[in-house]
Coordinates of C-alpha atoms in Angstrom, one line a residue:
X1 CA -150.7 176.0 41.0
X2 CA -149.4 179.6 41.5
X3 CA -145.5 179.6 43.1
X4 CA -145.2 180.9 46.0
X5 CA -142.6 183.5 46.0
X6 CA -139.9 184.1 48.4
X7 CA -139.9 186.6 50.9
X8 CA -137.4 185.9 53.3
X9 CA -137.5 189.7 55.1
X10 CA -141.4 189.8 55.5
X11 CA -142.6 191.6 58.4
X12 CA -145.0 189.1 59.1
X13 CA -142.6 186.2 60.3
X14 CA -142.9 186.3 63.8
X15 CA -141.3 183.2 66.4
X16 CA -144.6 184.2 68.7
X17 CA -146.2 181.2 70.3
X18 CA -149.4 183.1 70.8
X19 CA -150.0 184.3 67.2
X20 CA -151.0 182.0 64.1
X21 CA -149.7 184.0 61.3
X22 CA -150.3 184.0 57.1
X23 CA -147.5 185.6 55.3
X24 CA -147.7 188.8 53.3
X25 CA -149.0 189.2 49.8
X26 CA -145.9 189.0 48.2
X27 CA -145.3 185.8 49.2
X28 CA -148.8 184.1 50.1
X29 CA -151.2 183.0 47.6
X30 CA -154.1 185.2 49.8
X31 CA -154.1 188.8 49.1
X32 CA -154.3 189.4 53.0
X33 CA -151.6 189.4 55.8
X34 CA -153.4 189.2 59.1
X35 CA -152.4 188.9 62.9
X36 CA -154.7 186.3 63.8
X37 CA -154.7 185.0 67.4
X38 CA -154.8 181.0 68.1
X39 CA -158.1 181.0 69.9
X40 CA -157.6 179.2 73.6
X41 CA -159.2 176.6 75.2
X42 CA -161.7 179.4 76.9
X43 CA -162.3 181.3 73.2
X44 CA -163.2 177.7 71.6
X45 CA -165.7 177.2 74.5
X46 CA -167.0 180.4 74.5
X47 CA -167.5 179.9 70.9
X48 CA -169.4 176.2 71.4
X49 CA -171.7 177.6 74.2
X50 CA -172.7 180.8 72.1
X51 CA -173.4 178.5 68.5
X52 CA -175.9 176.8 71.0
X53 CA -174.0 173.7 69.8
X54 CA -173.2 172.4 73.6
X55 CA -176.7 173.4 75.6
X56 CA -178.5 171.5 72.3
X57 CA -176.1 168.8 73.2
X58 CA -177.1 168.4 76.8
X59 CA -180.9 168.7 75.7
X60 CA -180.4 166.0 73.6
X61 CA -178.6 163.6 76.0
X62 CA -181.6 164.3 78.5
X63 CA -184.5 164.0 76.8
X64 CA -182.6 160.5 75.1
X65 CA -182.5 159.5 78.9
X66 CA -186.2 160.7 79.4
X67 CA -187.2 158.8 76.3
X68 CA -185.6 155.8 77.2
X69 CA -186.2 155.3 80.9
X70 CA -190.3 155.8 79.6
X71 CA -190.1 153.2 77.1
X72 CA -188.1 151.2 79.9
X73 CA -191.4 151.5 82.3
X74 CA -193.8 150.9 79.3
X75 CA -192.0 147.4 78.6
X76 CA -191.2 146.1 82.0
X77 CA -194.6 145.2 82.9
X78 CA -193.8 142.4 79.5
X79 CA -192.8 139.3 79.9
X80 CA -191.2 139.5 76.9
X81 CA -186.8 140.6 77.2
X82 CA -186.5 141.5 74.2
X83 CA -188.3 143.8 71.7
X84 CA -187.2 144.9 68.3
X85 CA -188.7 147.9 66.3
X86 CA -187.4 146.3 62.5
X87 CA -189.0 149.2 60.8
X88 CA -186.6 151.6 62.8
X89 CA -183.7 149.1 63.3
X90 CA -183.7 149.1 67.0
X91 CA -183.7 146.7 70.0
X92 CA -185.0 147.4 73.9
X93 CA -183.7 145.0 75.8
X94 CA -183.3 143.8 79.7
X95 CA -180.2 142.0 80.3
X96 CA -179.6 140.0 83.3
X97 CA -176.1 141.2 84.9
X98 CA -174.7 140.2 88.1
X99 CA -173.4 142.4 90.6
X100 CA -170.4 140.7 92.3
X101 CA -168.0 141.5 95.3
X102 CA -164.5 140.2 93.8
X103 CA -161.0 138.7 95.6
X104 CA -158.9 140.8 94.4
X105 CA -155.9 139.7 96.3
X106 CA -156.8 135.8 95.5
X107 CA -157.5 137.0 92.0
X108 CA -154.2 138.3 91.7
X109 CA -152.3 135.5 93.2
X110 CA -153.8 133.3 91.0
X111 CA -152.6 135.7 88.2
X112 CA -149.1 135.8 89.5
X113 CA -149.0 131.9 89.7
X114 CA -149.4 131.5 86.0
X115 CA -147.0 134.6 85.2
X116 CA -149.0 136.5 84.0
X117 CA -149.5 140.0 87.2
X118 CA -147.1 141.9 85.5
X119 CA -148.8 141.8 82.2
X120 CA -152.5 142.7 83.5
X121 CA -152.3 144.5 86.6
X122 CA -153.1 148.4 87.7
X123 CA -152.7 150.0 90.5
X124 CA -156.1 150.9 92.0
X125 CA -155.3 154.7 93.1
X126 CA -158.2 154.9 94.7
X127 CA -156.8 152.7 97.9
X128 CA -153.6 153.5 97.2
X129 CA -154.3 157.6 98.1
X130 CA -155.6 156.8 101.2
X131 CA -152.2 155.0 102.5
X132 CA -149.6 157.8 102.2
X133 CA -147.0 155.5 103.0
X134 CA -147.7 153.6 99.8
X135 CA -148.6 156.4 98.4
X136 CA -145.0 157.9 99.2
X137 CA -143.4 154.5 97.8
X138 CA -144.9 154.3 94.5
X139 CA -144.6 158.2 93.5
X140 CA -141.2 157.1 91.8
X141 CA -142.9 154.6 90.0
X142 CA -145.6 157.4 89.0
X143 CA -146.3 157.5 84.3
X144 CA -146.1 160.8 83.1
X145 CA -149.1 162.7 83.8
X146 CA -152.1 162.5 81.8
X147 CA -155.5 165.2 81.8
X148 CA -158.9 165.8 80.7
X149 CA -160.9 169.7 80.0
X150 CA -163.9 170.1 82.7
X151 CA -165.8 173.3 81.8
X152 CA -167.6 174.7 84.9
X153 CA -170.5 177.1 84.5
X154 CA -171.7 180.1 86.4
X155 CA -175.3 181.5 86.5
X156 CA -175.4 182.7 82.9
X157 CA -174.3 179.3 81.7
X158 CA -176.4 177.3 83.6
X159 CA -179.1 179.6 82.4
X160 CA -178.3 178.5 78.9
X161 CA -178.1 175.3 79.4
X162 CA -181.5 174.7 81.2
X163 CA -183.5 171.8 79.5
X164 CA -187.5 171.8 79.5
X165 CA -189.1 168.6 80.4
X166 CA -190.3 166.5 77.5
X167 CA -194.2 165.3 78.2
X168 CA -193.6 161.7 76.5
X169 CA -195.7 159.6 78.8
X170 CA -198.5 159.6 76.7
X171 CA -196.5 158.2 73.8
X172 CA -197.3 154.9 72.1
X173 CA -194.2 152.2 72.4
X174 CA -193.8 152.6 68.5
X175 CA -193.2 156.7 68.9
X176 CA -190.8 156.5 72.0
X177 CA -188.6 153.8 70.2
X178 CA -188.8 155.8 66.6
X179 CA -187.6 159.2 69.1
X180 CA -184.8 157.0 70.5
X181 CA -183.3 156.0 67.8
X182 CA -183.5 159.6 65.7
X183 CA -182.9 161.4 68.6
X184 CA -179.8 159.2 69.0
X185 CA -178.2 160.0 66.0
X186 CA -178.0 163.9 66.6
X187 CA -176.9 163.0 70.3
X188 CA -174.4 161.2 69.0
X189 CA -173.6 163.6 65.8
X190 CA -173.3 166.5 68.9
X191 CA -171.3 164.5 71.1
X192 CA -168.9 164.1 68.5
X193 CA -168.5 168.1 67.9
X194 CA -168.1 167.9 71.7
X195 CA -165.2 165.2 72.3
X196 CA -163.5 167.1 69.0
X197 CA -163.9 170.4 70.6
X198 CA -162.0 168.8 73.8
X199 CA -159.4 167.5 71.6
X200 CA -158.6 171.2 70.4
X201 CA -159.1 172.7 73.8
X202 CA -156.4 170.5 75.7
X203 CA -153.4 171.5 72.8
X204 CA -154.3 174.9 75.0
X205 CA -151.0 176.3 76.0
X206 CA -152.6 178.7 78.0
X207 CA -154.8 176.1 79.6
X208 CA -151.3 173.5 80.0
X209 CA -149.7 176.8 82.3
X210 CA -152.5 178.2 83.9
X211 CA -154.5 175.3 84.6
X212 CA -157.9 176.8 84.5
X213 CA -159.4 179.9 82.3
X214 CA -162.7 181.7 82.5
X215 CA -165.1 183.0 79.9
X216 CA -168.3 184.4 79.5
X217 CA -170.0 181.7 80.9
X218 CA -167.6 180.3 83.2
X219 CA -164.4 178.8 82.7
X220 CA -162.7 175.5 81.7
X221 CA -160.0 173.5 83.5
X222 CA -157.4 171.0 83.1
X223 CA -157.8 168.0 85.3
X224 CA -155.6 165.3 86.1
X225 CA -156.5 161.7 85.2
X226 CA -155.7 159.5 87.8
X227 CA -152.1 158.2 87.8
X228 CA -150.6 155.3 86.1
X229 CA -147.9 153.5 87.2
X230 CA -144.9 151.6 85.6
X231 CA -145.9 148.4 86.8
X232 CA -142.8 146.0 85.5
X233 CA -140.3 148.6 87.1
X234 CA -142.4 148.0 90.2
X235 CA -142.5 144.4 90.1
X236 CA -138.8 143.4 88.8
X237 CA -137.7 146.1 92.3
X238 CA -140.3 145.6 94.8
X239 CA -141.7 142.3 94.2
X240 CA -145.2 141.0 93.8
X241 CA -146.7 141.6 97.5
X242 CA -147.8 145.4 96.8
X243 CA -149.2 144.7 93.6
X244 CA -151.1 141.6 94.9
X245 CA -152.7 143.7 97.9
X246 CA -152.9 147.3 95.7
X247 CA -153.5 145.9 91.8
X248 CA -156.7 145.6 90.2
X249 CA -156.2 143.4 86.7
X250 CA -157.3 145.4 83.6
X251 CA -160.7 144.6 81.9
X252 CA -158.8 145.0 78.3
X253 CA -155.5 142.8 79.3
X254 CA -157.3 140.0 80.7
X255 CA -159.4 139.8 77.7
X256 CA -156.6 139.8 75.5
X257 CA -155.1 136.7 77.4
X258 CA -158.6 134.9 77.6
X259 CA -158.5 135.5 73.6
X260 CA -155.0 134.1 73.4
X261 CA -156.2 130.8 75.5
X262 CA -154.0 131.4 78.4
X263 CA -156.9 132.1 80.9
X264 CA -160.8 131.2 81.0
X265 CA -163.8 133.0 82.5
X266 CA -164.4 130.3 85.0
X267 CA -160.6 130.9 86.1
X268 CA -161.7 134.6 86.9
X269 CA -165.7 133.8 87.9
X270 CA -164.3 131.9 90.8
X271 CA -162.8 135.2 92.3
X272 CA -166.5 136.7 92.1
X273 CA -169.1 136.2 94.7
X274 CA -172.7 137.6 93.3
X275 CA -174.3 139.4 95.6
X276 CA -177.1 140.5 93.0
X277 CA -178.9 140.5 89.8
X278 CA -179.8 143.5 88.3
X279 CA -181.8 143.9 84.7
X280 CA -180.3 146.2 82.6
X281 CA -181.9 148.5 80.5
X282 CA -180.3 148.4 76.6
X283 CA -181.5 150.2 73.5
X284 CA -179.2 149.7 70.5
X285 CA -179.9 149.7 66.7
X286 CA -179.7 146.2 65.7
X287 CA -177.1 146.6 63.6
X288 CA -174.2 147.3 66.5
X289 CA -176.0 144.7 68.4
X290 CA -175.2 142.3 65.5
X291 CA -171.6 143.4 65.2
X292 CA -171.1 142.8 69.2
X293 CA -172.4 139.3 68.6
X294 CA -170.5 138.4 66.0
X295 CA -166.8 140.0 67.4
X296 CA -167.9 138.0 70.6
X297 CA -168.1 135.1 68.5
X298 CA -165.3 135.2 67.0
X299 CA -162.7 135.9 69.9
X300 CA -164.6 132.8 71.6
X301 CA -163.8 130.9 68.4
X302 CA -159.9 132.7 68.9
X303 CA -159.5 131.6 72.7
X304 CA -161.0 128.0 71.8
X305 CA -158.3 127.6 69.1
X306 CA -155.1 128.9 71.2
X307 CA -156.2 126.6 73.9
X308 CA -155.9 123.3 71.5
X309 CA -152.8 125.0 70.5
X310 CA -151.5 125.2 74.0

């Protein structure tokens, strides 16, 4: 490896926020010494629109959702649930799943009579923003903000990202499910480029102080997630009462304590009242459908063994 000399005066040290700079030949292994802007959030767009790499995304994800909701209608006249294409290693399947009105205020009670509000609760801002005196009281109480990158487009990028209609109706069952599952995989290979492209794009300084910037075909803003709230300062000064009427219990925490044996699904089922059935559409490769099974499995075998431990 070639030591890299000193150069402790070179004109090309700059403090500049803006500027992403190589050092000069003397002391850089590259015979170049270049100004080179950091591209922001707006540039990087720019960039994904004009490769063609973000309106081939959004051609994949609707023609995947034409594909699949006409192999939906081609199997829902079977009486068969359940179909699997081995040679392609997928599954189309209808699952049953209830559509429930939940007691959220008994649901947390209950919570709170076993300890455990503190621990699963959220704040469900949604009700919360339309009581400003709540509102008012929790803004103390308020996480340190957190966003998300929306690009908006104007005519020219809409224009670009226009998708043409895919004529699959007159495709076999075989075709459409061998089209799902390799149309798929570049979805999801292009969706990746996407959420890593959004990654880059919110490390924006530009974007962090202006808040929005426009491009070529439109511009790109930074959003605000809905708030989170420090919910043990909340409940060691304010009591249980707001959380119990305001708090929605996280999906992820009251898995985790089902897992650990400290609460069942009948202890939350009785909370639900099912208003409805609905059959839902699935299409997986059978592989993740095999790996869902068998983590389901296994935290079931978890919850079953901290419960005798109990």
């Amino acid at each position: 490896m070639t030591e890299v000399k000193n150069c402790d005066n070179c004109i090309f040290q700059s403090g500049r926020p803006e500027f992403d700079l190589k050092r000069c030949k003397r002391c850089s292994r590259t015979e170049k010494a270049l100004f080179e802007p950091i591209p922001t959030a707006a540039d990087l767009m720019e960039s994904f629109m004009m490769k063609g790499t973000y309106p081939t995304l959004k051609l994949y994800e609707k023609h995947l959702k034409q594909v699949k909701d006409t192999l939906k209608s081609k199997l829902l006249s079977s009486e068969e649930r359940r179909h699997e294409f081995n040679e392609v290693n997928l599954v189309a399947k209808f699952v049953p799943k209830k559509i429930s009105d939940i007691d959220y205020v008994g649901l947390n009670t209950y919570l709170e009579d076993l300890g455990l509000l503190a621990h699963i609760l959220e704040i469900d801002h949604k009700r919360v923003k339309k009581e400003p005196m709540i509102l008012e009281q929790l803004k103390a109480y308020q996480l340190e903000p957190t966003h998300y990158v929306k690009p908006s487009f104007n005519k020219l990028g809409k224009n670009l990202n226009q998708v043409p209609e895919l004529k699959n109706e007159g495709w076999s069952v075989e075709e459409l499910a061998f089209t799902c599952r390799t149309m798929d995989a570049k979805y999801s290979s292009y969706k990746m480029q996407y959420e890593t492209l959004k990654e880059e794009m919110i490390k924006c300084e530009k974007l962090k102080t202006d808040k929005k910037l426009a491009y070529k075909y439109g511009s790109v803003s930074l959003v605000n997630n809905a708030p989170l709230y420090d919910i043990a300062s909340i409940y060691n000064e304010m009591g249980s009462d707001l959380l119990i009427e305001y708090g929605k219990p996280n999906h992820e925490q009251l898995q985790y304590f089902m897992t650990r044996g400290m609460l069942t699904k009948n202890d939350i089922e009785q909370f639900k009242t099912v208003k409805d059935i609905a059959l839902e559409f699935v299409v997986m490769d059978l592989d993740s459908e095999r790996r869902i099974i068998e983590a389901f499995q296994r935290r079931q075998m978890q919850a079953a063994q901290n419960r005798l431990r109990a």
